[in-house]
Short mmCIF file of C-alpha atoms in Angstrom, two decimals:
data_model
loop_
_atom_site.label_atom_id
_atom_site.label_comp_id
_atom_site.label_asym_id
_atom_site.label_seq_id
_atom_site.Cartn_x
_atom_site.Cartn_y
_atom_site.Cartn_z
CA UNK A 1 108.18 117.56 94.47
CA UNK A 2 109.45 115.63 91.46
CA UNK A 3 107.42 115.54 88.30
CA UNK A 4 106.54 112.41 86.34
CA UNK A 5 104.72 114.46 83.71
CA UNK A 6 104.46 112.54 80.46
CA UNK A 7 107.13 109.97 81.38
CA UNK A 8 104.78 106.99 81.44
CA UNK A 9 101.53 106.01 79.80
CA UNK A 10 98.75 103.48 80.01
CA UNK A 11 98.77 101.56 76.75
CA UNK A 12 96.14 98.88 77.17
CA UNK A 13 93.02 98.16 79.22
CA UNK A 14 90.79 95.18 79.89
CA UNK A 15 87.56 94.60 81.75
CA UNK A 16 85.01 91.80 82.13
CA UNK A 17 81.34 92.71 82.66
CA UNK A 18 80.39 93.87 86.15
CA UNK A 19 77.41 92.11 87.73
CA UNK A 20 76.27 88.80 89.19
CA UNK A 21 78.31 86.00 87.60
CA UNK A 22 78.20 82.94 89.88
CA UNK A 23 79.66 80.70 87.16
CA UNK A 24 82.68 82.94 86.51
CA UNK A 25 85.57 82.08 88.80
CA UNK A 26 87.70 84.68 90.51
CA UNK A 27 90.86 83.70 88.64
CA UNK A 28 89.14 83.38 85.26
CA UNK A 29 87.94 86.97 85.55
CA UNK A 30 91.42 88.17 86.61
CA UNK A 31 93.14 86.30 83.77
CA UNK A 32 90.59 87.42 81.16
CA UNK A 33 90.87 91.11 82.12
CA UNK A 34 94.69 90.81 82.05
CA UNK A 35 94.65 89.05 78.68
CA UNK A 36 92.46 91.82 77.27
CA UNK A 37 94.77 94.54 78.62
CA UNK A 38 97.92 92.87 77.28
CA UNK A 39 96.37 92.27 73.84
CA UNK A 40 94.91 95.78 73.79
CA UNK A 41 98.40 97.16 74.46
CA UNK A 42 99.91 94.92 71.77
CA UNK A 43 102.85 94.39 74.12
CA UNK A 44 104.77 91.08 74.21
CA UNK A 45 103.97 89.65 77.62
CA UNK A 46 107.64 89.03 78.39
CA UNK A 47 108.04 92.81 78.71
CA UNK A 48 105.74 92.81 81.73
CA UNK A 49 108.25 92.49 84.55
CA UNK A 50 106.01 93.64 87.38
CA UNK A 51 102.47 92.66 88.37
CA UNK A 52 100.56 94.74 90.89
CA UNK A 53 97.38 92.96 92.01
CA UNK A 54 94.90 95.11 93.88
CA UNK A 55 93.38 94.06 97.20
CA UNK A 56 90.59 91.45 97.09
CA UNK A 57 87.75 91.87 99.58
CA UNK A 58 85.29 89.00 99.20
CA UNK A 59 87.65 86.09 99.78
CA UNK A 60 90.75 86.28 102.02
CA UNK A 61 92.27 83.22 100.33
CA UNK A 62 91.98 84.75 96.86
CA UNK A 63 93.57 87.87 98.33
CA UNK A 64 96.45 85.91 99.87
CA UNK A 65 97.03 83.98 96.66
CA UNK A 66 97.18 87.19 94.61
CA UNK A 67 99.80 88.41 97.10
CA UNK A 68 101.69 85.16 96.47
CA UNK A 69 102.13 85.61 92.71
CA UNK A 70 99.11 83.68 91.42
CA UNK A 71 99.02 85.90 88.32
CA UNK A 72 102.69 85.24 87.52
CA UNK A 73 101.93 81.54 87.10
CA UNK A 74 98.58 82.02 85.33
CA UNK A 75 100.06 84.40 82.76
CA UNK A 76 103.30 82.48 82.35
CA UNK A 77 105.51 85.37 83.44
CA UNK A 78 107.80 83.28 85.66
CA UNK A 79 110.83 83.49 83.38
CA UNK A 80 110.79 87.27 83.02
CA UNK A 81 109.01 88.83 85.99
CA UNK A 82 110.92 90.65 88.71
CA UNK A 83 108.16 91.49 91.19
CA UNK A 84 104.59 90.74 92.14
CA UNK A 85 103.26 92.71 95.08
CA UNK A 86 99.84 93.78 96.19
CA UNK A 87 98.82 97.40 96.40
CA UNK A 88 96.16 97.74 99.05
CA UNK A 89 94.48 100.95 100.13
CA UNK A 90 90.83 100.08 99.56
CA UNK A 91 89.21 102.22 96.90
CA UNK A 92 92.40 104.13 96.21
CA UNK A 93 94.44 100.97 95.53
CA UNK A 94 94.41 101.58 91.78
CA UNK A 95 95.58 105.16 92.27
CA UNK A 96 98.44 103.96 94.46
CA UNK A 97 99.15 101.15 91.98
CA UNK A 98 99.38 103.64 89.11
CA UNK A 99 101.62 105.88 91.20
CA UNK A 100 103.85 102.90 92.02
CA UNK A 101 103.92 101.72 88.39
CA UNK A 102 104.86 105.16 87.09
CA UNK A 103 107.59 105.51 89.72
CA UNK A 104 109.07 102.09 88.91
CA UNK A 105 109.06 102.84 85.18
CA UNK A 106 110.41 106.36 85.54
CA UNK A 107 113.20 105.10 87.80
CA UNK A 108 114.11 102.43 85.26
CA UNK A 109 113.31 99.58 87.64
CA UNK A 110 110.49 98.25 85.47
CA UNK A 111 109.80 98.16 81.73
CA UNK A 112 106.09 97.43 81.88
CA UNK A 113 103.67 96.95 84.76
CA UNK A 114 100.36 95.07 84.79
CA UNK A 115 97.82 96.30 87.35
CA UNK A 116 94.98 93.82 87.86
CA UNK A 117 91.85 93.67 89.98
CA UNK A 118 89.27 90.91 90.42
CA UNK A 119 86.64 90.41 93.11
CA UNK A 120 83.34 88.66 93.70
CA UNK A 121 81.36 90.93 95.97
CA UNK A 122 78.17 90.09 94.12
CA UNK A 123 78.10 86.31 94.37
CA UNK A 124 81.12 85.47 96.53
CA UNK A 125 79.78 87.03 99.72
CA UNK A 126 76.28 87.09 101.20
CA UNK A 127 74.87 90.54 101.89
CA UNK A 128 74.70 90.18 105.69
CA UNK A 129 78.37 89.13 105.82
CA UNK A 130 79.25 92.01 103.51
CA UNK A 131 77.51 94.56 105.72
CA UNK A 132 79.15 93.12 108.84
CA UNK A 133 82.58 92.94 107.23
CA UNK A 134 82.51 96.49 105.85
CA UNK A 135 81.04 97.86 109.10
CA UNK A 136 84.11 96.81 111.06
CA UNK A 137 86.75 98.08 108.65
CA UNK A 138 88.14 101.61 109.04
CA UNK A 139 86.45 101.69 112.42
CA UNK A 140 87.96 102.05 115.90
CA UNK A 141 87.52 98.76 117.76
CA UNK A 142 87.80 100.58 121.08
CA UNK A 143 85.62 103.64 120.50
CA UNK A 144 83.32 103.15 117.47
CA UNK A 145 82.38 99.46 117.15
CA UNK A 146 79.69 99.59 119.90
CA UNK A 147 77.46 102.09 118.11
CA UNK A 148 76.27 100.39 114.92
CA UNK A 149 78.29 102.13 112.23
CA UNK A 150 78.12 100.80 108.67
CA UNK A 151 79.03 101.91 105.15
CA UNK A 152 75.43 103.08 104.74
CA UNK A 153 75.80 105.18 107.87
CA UNK A 154 78.90 106.63 106.25
CA UNK A 155 76.86 107.63 103.22
CA UNK A 156 74.28 109.13 105.59
CA UNK A 157 76.92 111.09 107.54
CA UNK A 158 78.46 112.63 104.43
CA UNK A 159 75.19 113.41 102.67
CA UNK A 160 73.65 114.91 105.81
CA UNK A 161 76.52 117.31 106.43
CA UNK A 162 77.02 118.13 102.74
CA UNK A 163 73.34 119.07 102.35
CA UNK A 164 73.53 121.12 105.57
CA UNK A 165 76.66 122.99 104.44
CA UNK A 166 75.70 123.64 100.82
CA UNK A 167 71.90 123.67 100.67
CA UNK A 168 72.01 120.89 98.10
CA UNK A 169 68.54 119.36 97.69
CA UNK A 170 67.50 115.74 97.82
CA UNK A 171 66.39 116.08 94.20
CA UNK A 172 69.93 117.15 93.24
CA UNK A 173 71.39 114.12 95.04
CA UNK A 174 68.94 111.95 93.10
CA UNK A 175 70.04 113.70 89.89
CA UNK A 176 73.56 112.32 90.43
CA UNK A 177 72.16 108.80 90.42
CA UNK A 178 70.15 109.56 87.29
CA UNK A 179 73.19 110.97 85.47
CA UNK A 180 75.35 107.96 86.37
CA UNK A 181 72.59 105.58 85.30
CA UNK A 182 72.40 107.36 81.91
CA UNK A 183 76.08 106.62 81.37
CA UNK A 184 75.71 103.06 82.67
CA UNK A 185 72.81 102.53 80.27
CA UNK A 186 75.37 102.98 77.45
CA UNK A 187 77.95 100.71 79.08
CA UNK A 188 77.65 97.00 78.15
CA UNK A 189 79.94 96.15 81.11
CA UNK A 190 77.63 97.75 83.67
CA UNK A 191 74.95 95.99 85.71
CA UNK A 192 72.49 98.68 84.61
CA UNK A 193 73.18 98.46 80.86
CA UNK A 194 70.15 99.87 79.00
CA UNK A 195 68.43 100.51 82.35
CA UNK A 196 68.20 104.25 83.02
CA UNK A 197 66.21 105.55 86.00
CA UNK A 198 64.14 108.68 86.73
CA UNK A 199 64.53 111.15 89.58
CA UNK A 200 61.06 110.17 90.77
CA UNK A 201 62.05 106.50 91.03
CA UNK A 202 65.04 107.45 93.18
CA UNK A 203 62.98 109.75 95.41
CA UNK A 204 60.16 107.28 95.96
CA UNK A 205 62.53 104.54 97.19
CA UNK A 206 62.51 104.10 100.98
CA UNK A 207 64.89 105.78 103.40
CA UNK A 208 67.62 103.38 104.49
CA UNK A 209 69.79 105.60 106.67
CA UNK A 210 68.82 109.27 106.64
CA UNK A 211 69.01 111.05 104.30
CA UNK A 212 70.04 108.18 102.02
CA UNK A 213 67.35 106.31 100.07
CA UNK A 214 67.64 102.79 98.72
CA UNK A 215 68.30 103.90 95.15
CA UNK A 216 71.05 106.26 96.33
CA UNK A 217 73.01 103.14 97.34
CA UNK A 218 75.35 101.11 95.19
CA UNK A 219 75.00 97.44 94.40
CA UNK A 220 77.72 94.93 95.24
CA UNK A 221 78.92 93.08 92.13
CA UNK A 222 81.51 90.73 90.66
CA UNK A 223 84.00 92.31 88.31
CA UNK A 224 87.58 92.48 87.08
CA UNK A 225 89.71 94.99 85.21
CA UNK A 226 93.35 95.48 84.30
CA UNK A 227 95.69 97.95 82.64
CA UNK A 228 99.27 98.03 81.38
CA UNK A 229 101.66 100.90 82.12
CA UNK A 230 104.96 101.49 80.32
CA UNK A 231 107.37 104.29 79.49
CA UNK A 232 106.25 107.08 77.17
CA UNK A 233 108.97 106.08 74.71
CA UNK A 234 107.84 102.45 74.56
CA UNK A 235 104.20 103.58 74.52
CA UNK A 236 104.74 105.48 71.27
CA UNK A 237 106.06 102.29 69.59
CA UNK A 238 102.98 100.37 70.68
CA UNK A 239 100.17 102.78 69.89
CA UNK A 240 99.53 106.17 68.35
CA UNK A 241 97.14 106.93 71.20
CA UNK A 242 98.78 106.29 74.57
CA UNK A 243 97.08 107.75 77.63
CA UNK A 244 99.97 109.71 79.11
CA UNK A 245 100.10 110.18 82.87
CA UNK A 246 100.46 113.94 83.10
CA UNK A 247 99.92 114.59 86.79
CA UNK A 248 99.44 112.82 90.09
CA UNK A 249 98.43 114.36 93.41
CA UNK A 250 97.16 112.84 96.63
CA UNK A 251 96.54 113.42 100.32
CA UNK A 252 96.05 110.77 103.01
CA UNK A 253 94.38 112.26 106.06
CA UNK A 254 92.59 109.92 108.47
CA UNK A 255 91.60 106.40 109.54
CA UNK A 256 88.04 106.80 110.83
CA UNK A 257 85.15 108.92 109.60
CA UNK A 258 85.04 110.51 113.06
CA UNK A 259 88.34 112.17 112.28
CA UNK A 260 87.78 112.95 108.62
CA UNK A 261 88.76 116.60 108.12
CA UNK A 262 86.80 119.06 105.98
CA UNK A 263 87.34 117.34 102.63
CA UNK A 264 87.36 120.58 100.69
CA UNK A 265 90.24 121.96 102.74
CA UNK A 266 92.13 118.74 103.28
CA UNK A 267 91.89 117.18 99.83
CA UNK A 268 91.84 120.13 97.41
CA UNK A 269 95.69 120.23 97.59
CA UNK A 270 95.73 116.79 95.91
CA UNK A 271 93.94 118.26 92.90
CA UNK A 272 96.16 121.33 92.92
CA UNK A 273 99.31 119.17 92.86
CA UNK A 274 97.99 117.02 90.01
CA UNK A 275 96.99 120.01 87.89
CA UNK A 276 100.27 121.79 88.58
CA UNK A 277 102.28 118.75 87.52
CA UNK A 278 100.15 118.38 84.40
CA UNK A 279 100.50 122.09 83.61
CA UNK A 280 96.75 122.52 83.25
CA UNK A 281 93.83 123.79 85.28
CA UNK A 282 90.36 122.46 85.98
CA UNK A 283 89.07 124.38 82.97
CA UNK A 284 91.15 122.14 80.70
CA UNK A 285 89.42 118.94 81.81
CA UNK A 286 87.24 117.32 79.14
CA UNK A 287 86.02 114.31 81.16
CA UNK A 288 86.09 113.61 84.91
CA UNK A 289 86.06 109.97 86.03
CA UNK A 290 85.09 110.46 89.68
CA UNK A 291 85.24 107.79 92.35
CA UNK A 292 81.90 107.58 94.09
CA UNK A 293 80.57 104.67 96.11
CA UNK A 294 77.63 107.00 96.72
CA UNK A 295 76.29 110.19 95.09
CA UNK A 296 77.40 112.80 97.63
CA UNK A 297 81.01 111.85 97.05
CA UNK A 298 80.65 112.74 93.37
CA UNK A 299 79.41 116.23 94.24
CA UNK A 300 82.08 116.79 96.90
CA UNK A 301 84.77 115.60 94.50
CA UNK A 302 83.63 117.86 91.65
CA UNK A 303 84.10 120.79 94.03
CA UNK A 304 87.44 119.54 95.35
CA UNK A 305 88.62 119.21 91.73
CA UNK A 306 87.63 122.82 91.07
CA UNK A 307 85.26 121.79 88.28
CA UNK A 308 82.49 123.83 89.93
CA UNK A 309 82.31 126.30 92.83
CA UNK A 310 81.73 124.89 96.32
CA UNK A 311 78.06 124.05 96.77
CA UNK A 312 77.28 124.37 93.06
CA UNK A 313 77.77 120.74 92.03
CA UNK A 314 74.19 119.59 92.71
CA UNK A 315 72.65 122.28 90.50
CA UNK A 316 75.26 121.59 87.80
CA UNK A 317 74.39 117.88 87.75
CA UNK A 318 70.63 118.56 87.90
CA UNK A 319 70.98 120.76 84.82
CA UNK A 320 72.39 117.77 82.95
CA UNK A 321 75.93 119.05 82.37
CA UNK A 322 77.56 115.82 83.61
CA UNK A 323 75.26 113.49 81.62
CA UNK A 324 75.80 112.13 78.10
CA UNK A 325 75.93 115.12 75.75
CA UNK A 326 76.66 117.50 78.66
CA UNK A 327 79.51 120.01 78.75
CA UNK A 328 81.43 118.15 81.48
CA UNK A 329 80.84 114.39 81.35
CA UNK A 330 81.37 112.79 84.79
CA UNK A 331 82.05 109.09 85.40
CA UNK A 332 81.23 107.89 81.92
CA UNK A 333 81.20 104.19 82.88
CA UNK A 334 78.48 104.89 85.48
CA UNK A 335 80.96 104.51 88.37
CA UNK A 336 80.16 102.23 91.29
CA UNK A 337 76.67 103.63 91.71
CA UNK A 338 75.68 102.43 88.26
CA UNK A 339 78.36 100.10 86.85
CA UNK A 340 78.46 98.17 90.16
CA UNK A 341 80.56 98.12 93.34
CA UNK A 342 83.31 95.52 93.05
CA UNK A 343 85.24 96.25 96.24
CA UNK A 344 88.49 98.00 95.41
CA UNK A 345 87.50 97.70 91.73
CA UNK A 346 85.68 101.01 91.37
CA UNK A 347 89.03 102.75 91.10
CA UNK A 348 90.61 100.66 88.33
CA UNK A 349 87.30 100.64 86.43
CA UNK A 350 87.36 104.45 86.34
CA UNK A 351 91.02 104.50 85.25
CA UNK A 352 90.22 102.01 82.50
CA UNK A 353 87.30 104.16 81.38
CA UNK A 354 89.43 107.32 81.43
CA UNK A 355 91.97 105.59 79.21
CA UNK A 356 89.21 104.50 76.82
CA UNK A 357 88.07 108.12 76.54
CA UNK A 358 91.62 109.25 75.72
CA UNK A 359 92.19 106.40 73.24
CA UNK A 360 88.81 106.75 71.55
CA UNK A 361 87.64 103.30 72.68
CA UNK A 362 84.58 104.25 74.74
CA UNK A 363 81.99 103.12 72.19
CA UNK A 364 78.59 104.77 72.60
CA UNK A 365 79.95 106.69 75.59
CA UNK A 366 82.81 108.26 73.63
CA UNK A 367 83.07 111.98 74.32
CA UNK A 368 84.33 113.90 71.25
CA UNK A 369 87.75 115.59 71.21
CA UNK A 370 89.00 114.40 74.59
CA UNK A 371 92.45 115.75 75.45
CA UNK A 372 92.56 115.66 79.25
CA UNK A 373 90.80 113.34 81.70
CA UNK A 374 90.92 113.65 85.47
CA UNK A 375 90.45 110.45 87.52
CA UNK A 376 89.97 110.21 91.30
CA UNK A 377 90.16 107.49 93.92
CA UNK A 378 89.52 107.27 97.65
CA UNK A 379 89.83 104.45 100.17
CA UNK A 380 88.44 103.43 103.54
CA UNK A 381 85.73 105.69 104.87
CA UNK A 382 87.20 108.56 102.87
CA UNK A 383 90.72 108.30 104.29
CA UNK A 384 92.52 109.79 101.31
CA UNK A 385 91.97 111.50 97.98
CA UNK A 386 93.89 110.74 94.83
CA UNK A 387 93.86 112.67 91.57
CA UNK A 388 95.40 111.61 88.27
CA UNK A 389 95.44 113.63 85.08
CA UNK A 390 95.64 111.55 81.90
CA UNK A 391 96.28 113.24 78.56
CA UNK A 392 96.35 112.54 74.84
CA UNK A 393 99.45 114.66 74.32
CA UNK A 394 102.56 115.33 76.37
CA UNK B 1 74.61 86.84 131.59
CA UNK B 2 73.50 90.31 130.69
CA UNK B 3 71.73 89.40 127.46
CA UNK B 4 73.49 92.26 125.71
CA UNK B 5 74.51 90.89 122.31
CA UNK B 6 75.84 93.89 120.40
CA UNK B 7 79.57 94.38 119.88
CA UNK B 8 81.42 95.59 122.95
CA UNK B 9 84.47 97.79 122.74
CA UNK B 10 87.91 96.21 122.65
CA UNK B 11 89.38 96.67 126.10
CA UNK B 12 93.10 97.38 126.14
CA UNK B 13 95.15 98.82 129.02
CA UNK B 14 94.49 102.23 127.44
CA UNK B 15 90.79 101.93 126.63
CA UNK B 16 90.23 100.41 130.09
CA UNK B 17 91.04 103.81 131.62
CA UNK B 18 88.36 105.40 129.44
CA UNK B 19 85.67 102.78 130.13
CA UNK B 20 86.44 102.55 133.86
CA UNK B 21 85.76 106.30 134.00
CA UNK B 22 82.54 105.87 132.00
CA UNK B 23 81.33 103.46 134.64
CA UNK B 24 81.74 106.35 137.10
CA UNK B 25 79.85 108.63 134.66
CA UNK B 26 82.94 110.51 133.63
CA UNK B 27 83.84 111.19 129.97
CA UNK B 28 87.61 111.35 129.66
CA UNK B 29 89.91 112.58 126.92
CA UNK B 30 93.63 113.25 126.79
CA UNK B 31 95.82 116.29 126.47
CA UNK B 32 99.53 116.30 125.71
CA UNK B 33 101.43 117.73 128.68
CA UNK B 34 104.19 118.96 126.37
CA UNK B 35 102.44 120.58 123.38
CA UNK B 36 98.87 120.93 124.64
CA UNK B 37 97.34 118.85 121.82
CA UNK B 38 93.81 117.63 122.57
CA UNK B 39 93.78 113.88 121.90
CA UNK B 40 90.93 111.44 121.23
CA UNK B 41 90.81 108.48 120.56
CA UNK B 42 93.19 107.91 123.50
CA UNK B 43 96.79 107.18 122.54
CA UNK B 44 100.20 106.50 124.03
CA UNK B 45 102.01 108.77 121.58
CA UNK B 46 101.03 112.38 120.92
CA UNK B 47 100.11 112.57 117.21
CA UNK B 48 101.29 116.19 117.14
CA UNK B 49 104.71 116.21 118.87
CA UNK B 50 105.38 112.48 119.50
CA UNK B 51 105.61 113.03 123.24
CA UNK B 52 104.58 110.18 125.55
CA UNK B 53 103.82 112.60 128.34
CA UNK B 54 100.03 112.55 128.01
CA UNK B 55 97.46 113.30 130.68
CA UNK B 56 93.77 112.47 131.13
CA UNK B 57 91.14 115.20 131.52
CA UNK B 58 87.44 115.07 132.21
CA UNK B 59 85.09 116.49 129.58
CA UNK B 60 81.99 118.45 130.56
CA UNK B 61 80.21 116.17 128.10
CA UNK B 62 78.69 118.96 126.04
CA UNK B 63 79.06 119.46 122.32
CA UNK B 64 77.38 119.77 118.95
CA UNK B 65 76.29 117.32 116.29
CA UNK B 66 78.79 117.44 113.42
CA UNK B 67 76.69 114.98 111.42
CA UNK B 68 74.27 112.13 112.04
CA UNK B 69 72.18 109.47 110.36
CA UNK B 70 69.11 107.56 111.49
CA UNK B 71 69.36 103.97 110.26
CA UNK B 72 66.04 102.35 109.35
CA UNK B 73 67.27 99.37 107.30
CA UNK B 74 70.37 97.36 106.46
CA UNK B 75 72.13 97.91 109.79
CA UNK B 76 74.83 95.44 110.81
CA UNK B 77 72.85 92.33 111.94
CA UNK B 78 73.53 92.83 115.67
CA UNK B 79 71.82 96.24 115.45
CA UNK B 80 68.81 95.18 113.36
CA UNK B 81 66.50 94.95 116.39
CA UNK B 82 67.38 98.54 117.36
CA UNK B 83 66.24 100.07 114.04
CA UNK B 84 65.65 102.94 113.80
CA UNK B 85 68.65 104.21 115.75
CA UNK B 86 70.57 107.45 115.50
CA UNK B 87 74.31 107.42 114.96
CA UNK B 88 76.26 110.66 115.16
CA UNK B 89 79.64 112.31 115.26
CA UNK B 90 79.85 114.83 118.09
CA UNK B 91 82.26 117.76 118.39
CA UNK B 92 82.86 118.14 122.13
CA UNK B 93 83.35 121.66 123.48
CA UNK B 94 86.88 120.74 124.61
CA UNK B 95 87.86 120.20 120.97
CA UNK B 96 87.68 116.47 120.31
CA UNK B 97 85.26 114.32 118.34
CA UNK B 98 83.58 111.01 119.01
CA UNK B 99 81.11 108.64 117.38
CA UNK B 100 78.06 107.82 119.43
CA UNK B 101 74.32 107.19 119.47
CA UNK B 102 71.81 109.96 120.05
CA UNK B 103 69.10 108.80 122.44
CA UNK B 104 66.11 110.11 124.43
CA UNK B 105 64.69 112.21 121.60
CA UNK B 106 62.41 112.37 118.55
CA UNK B 107 64.80 111.57 115.69
CA UNK B 108 62.88 113.89 113.37
CA UNK B 109 64.05 116.88 115.42
CA UNK B 110 67.78 116.16 114.98
CA UNK B 111 69.96 118.50 112.94
CA UNK B 112 73.61 119.25 112.35
CA UNK B 113 75.01 121.71 114.92
CA UNK B 114 72.32 120.81 117.49
CA UNK B 115 73.72 121.08 121.07
CA UNK B 116 73.90 117.73 122.85
CA UNK B 117 75.05 116.37 126.21
CA UNK B 118 76.43 113.05 127.36
CA UNK B 119 74.40 110.35 129.10
CA UNK B 120 75.84 107.07 130.29
CA UNK B 121 74.32 103.72 129.31
CA UNK B 122 75.49 100.80 131.46
CA UNK B 123 75.04 98.06 128.86
CA UNK B 124 76.83 95.36 130.91
CA UNK B 125 78.23 95.31 134.44
CA UNK B 126 81.68 96.03 132.98
CA UNK B 127 80.90 98.36 130.09
CA UNK B 128 79.15 101.71 130.18
CA UNK B 129 78.84 103.46 126.83
CA UNK B 130 78.74 107.24 126.56
CA UNK B 131 75.75 108.32 124.45
CA UNK B 132 74.26 111.74 123.84
CA UNK B 133 70.87 113.45 123.96
CA UNK B 134 69.72 116.91 122.93
CA UNK B 135 71.00 119.36 125.54
CA UNK B 136 68.52 120.40 128.22
CA UNK B 137 68.03 124.13 127.77
#
């Protein structure tokens, strides 16, 4: 396998607040996040020759228009751009977009790539439609549709089996929510800014789909984020703190949850590949920005990443090690559970946050002396697992 | 009109074979005649060896619960009236998996690895859905 270690870097990030913003249009959010990323990078916009929009869920027309180069016109890139194409793999779209961007840059086909996401899952879609829409995606029309599957059932399936296999307690699952809400409480862009929660509050909320309780579920939100990728050489001209892409690893394993393999076995090779390319091990990770959607996935992912032994993640989180001030901060923006679920936007939001941690731009959430950050992404019902290692130094 | 208003499976020439058998209370799966791969959901192309020489077999309808969830709230709207209902992934003894509902039981007694057996629910004159219940000892 070829290595892209240190050949490209993320040099600028942008994000609008995540939440319920009925007055903020889809395109305004996309343009604002892009403007922030371009200005943060300090890159002349004419250098951006490729735009990679990420799939839009709430509105098929917005999605189609992003496919058809809406951003090129909005950002005035029509005289210099070479390509605009959508990267779409659900929650792993940003991981695949970063992989694509790095490949294009490393091959010399692009100078600078803008990855942009915007969606309006909070106010652009009513909840019943959202449940119906998500319930039918990543589901077999012939053999699964008749039974009443939903994304909440997915959370139930994974949490049920994970607790059975590892002995993880309900209190430990609740502790994941609490830890993410502590981070979100420090994040002005999160829907739960300055709103932490207690374990008791999580545990007293009603069961929605066993063993998942209401406050173990994420909240659908509006949001937008963007980042700019360029070559390591160009990155060093632009900033003294580029977030170098040191390693990428991924596995794509299944379509439906029925055929999801044992994640530990099937997806751990993605982490191994990323670490090997980066030339580091899990012990060298200072911050983990872990894709969630729901709390069990955080615990599973910590184990897949080798940050803790299998079955030990719940206790580790309960002891506070992943919270602010802990020895291994996890998902410092609050992730989808606590920043808000913006469709395919959970992935780019975590990448943006990982870059902030490397560049020292994470405000109250800044973890001291960050050298290496690991970021994950996963799409569908858990159809794949993507791992990126970002670093301060090559 | 049957009055059944939940989503019905998409019937294709391939899935029709499966659901026609369900109507006769038979749970069918496939096996590749060339490499022996056990196949479900049914396919035209063996996902192991890319052979098209696939054959149907009848399952004994016994297996274990891989995982399950009992939905009390926020189900897809067509299923709201059924709440609570149990959804599960079953590992059949023949080596394939399927999503289904667990029925005819106290949901509080369900657990991962519990043995279950197929029952057939004729939801419309055309469609019979395979569901599962705790295995009779």
